[in-house]
């Protein structure tokens, strides 16, 4: 697994497979990414609460990129696995410093930033249906999260 | 405080300061907002600030942190802080993330907020 | 094209009187030589009806037949319109399905206004489903739009509360409180209370009532208390200051 990752970077992800790609390099880009996510989830028919949860998750991931890696990309797409039950997938990729201890970073309340609650990543995990993270010191960080549209 | 230094318009109601938040809170504006509010608390001698977030449709961990931080600063100046008008979808998101808005009282609307302070 | 020829084609296309009537209308309008923009307007209705009647597949097959047999039929011009209508229909169908599902879920967990400013949610069944999530969203919308002051949650219809269900309830209570409403929990069965304590869930953030009657009594007491507060500020402001003076009028 480690060897696999090394060959291709952290995960095999192609920008052109996504509906929306937002480059994060200024603080304003966080709001743009959030807005794009919102629009996409709305189009896919998610409830207002779920649209808000997805937008909030994007906000957290984009802010982490801006804060810790300075630049990176947020990619978002709709996926239709079963009919009538689309999924929104959000991928955050950066080539920043990486995270040394992932368990620690995911722990509620852990932060290396002075003005933070340290609940971004753990919060994203709770808001979404699936959460995957890969990180390597000196290489960067990739987070992949998904939320499926509810039947009711 | 000079008018052009303000990032949000505020309204004084009796000895309370109503702060309708309608801007995107980023690192820069949050600091300006905090500075502005602290100055106004001092200048206008208010005993409570009411943060009206009806227009805010995403509150992430950073924004809630800064709102709590602002409330903590206000408290040290002898001023209570109330947040009102949280949208239902935002309330659900905050609850699911396990975010508690520390130092802030929660009200339904302005009328309720005034009754609390 | 002669009338009779068109008639033969219509006979060939339609399998019912209604369908034949629609084809007749469509073909006549299409070959009337009207302007493109006007044509669009006139063809819209028969096209939509035919699509509804036949479905996309068999309508497509028949349209092919028409364009082969009827040289002056403006197939290329109307294709965009057909696609547009297909999209509309699909959306309509999906929306109808969603509305239906929504309706079912609302029937399963109603949000009841049992008193002025008091909502009651009787929870039934498991709490880990999509239905439960949908219910919380509806409750929050309702509590917010009606500015409910108290929400009573009755869990007597919930068979079991495990860690996940307990977490779900805690989230729901916190969300309601973020709207500025109070929560009263009632209907905890002894066996449920037993597991809750074992799990370390104490629901500190809510008021707990013995039964529904007790819950309502407490809710009314809370309303009275708030009214006193309101009157206090109304006196300070000289009454009716905020314009929505139900309470302040009485001062
Ligand atoms: N993309 C990243 N690159 C490098 N380090 C990261 C990245 N994302 C998160 N981290 C590290 O993980 C820690 C936890 O992140 P998390 O988002 O949970 O909290 P936070 O950003 O510190 O605070 P909050 O998100 O609550 O404002 C961060 O403090 C940081 O050290
Ligand atoms: Mg963060």
Coordinates of N, CA, C and O and ligand atoms in Angstrom, one line a residue, chain A residues 60 64 67-68 120-121, chain B residues 61, ligand 2:
Chain A
X60 N -14.2 23.8 5.9 CA -13.2 23.3 6.8 C -12.0 22.8 6.0 O -10.8 23.1 6.4
X64 N -8.2 24.5 6.0 CA -7.0 23.7 6.3 C -5.9 23.9 5.3 O -4.7 24.1 5.6
X67 N -4.5 27.4 5.4 CA -3.8 27.7 6.6 C -2.4 26.9 6.7 O -1.4 27.4 7.1
X68 N -2.5 25.6 6.4 CA -1.4 24.7 6.7 C -0.5 24.4 5.4 O 0.6 24.1 5.5
X120 N -12.0 20.8 13.1 CA -12.3 20.8 11.7 C -12.4 19.4 11.1 O -13.5 19.0 10.7
X121 N -11.3 18.7 11.2 CA -11.3 17.3 10.6 C -12.3 16.4 11.3 O -13.1 15.7 10.6
Chain B
X61 N -16.1 25.8 12.0 CA -15.5 25.8 13.3 C -14.8 27.1 13.6 O -14.7 27.7 14.6
Ligands
LIG2 MG1 -9.2 23.1 10.4

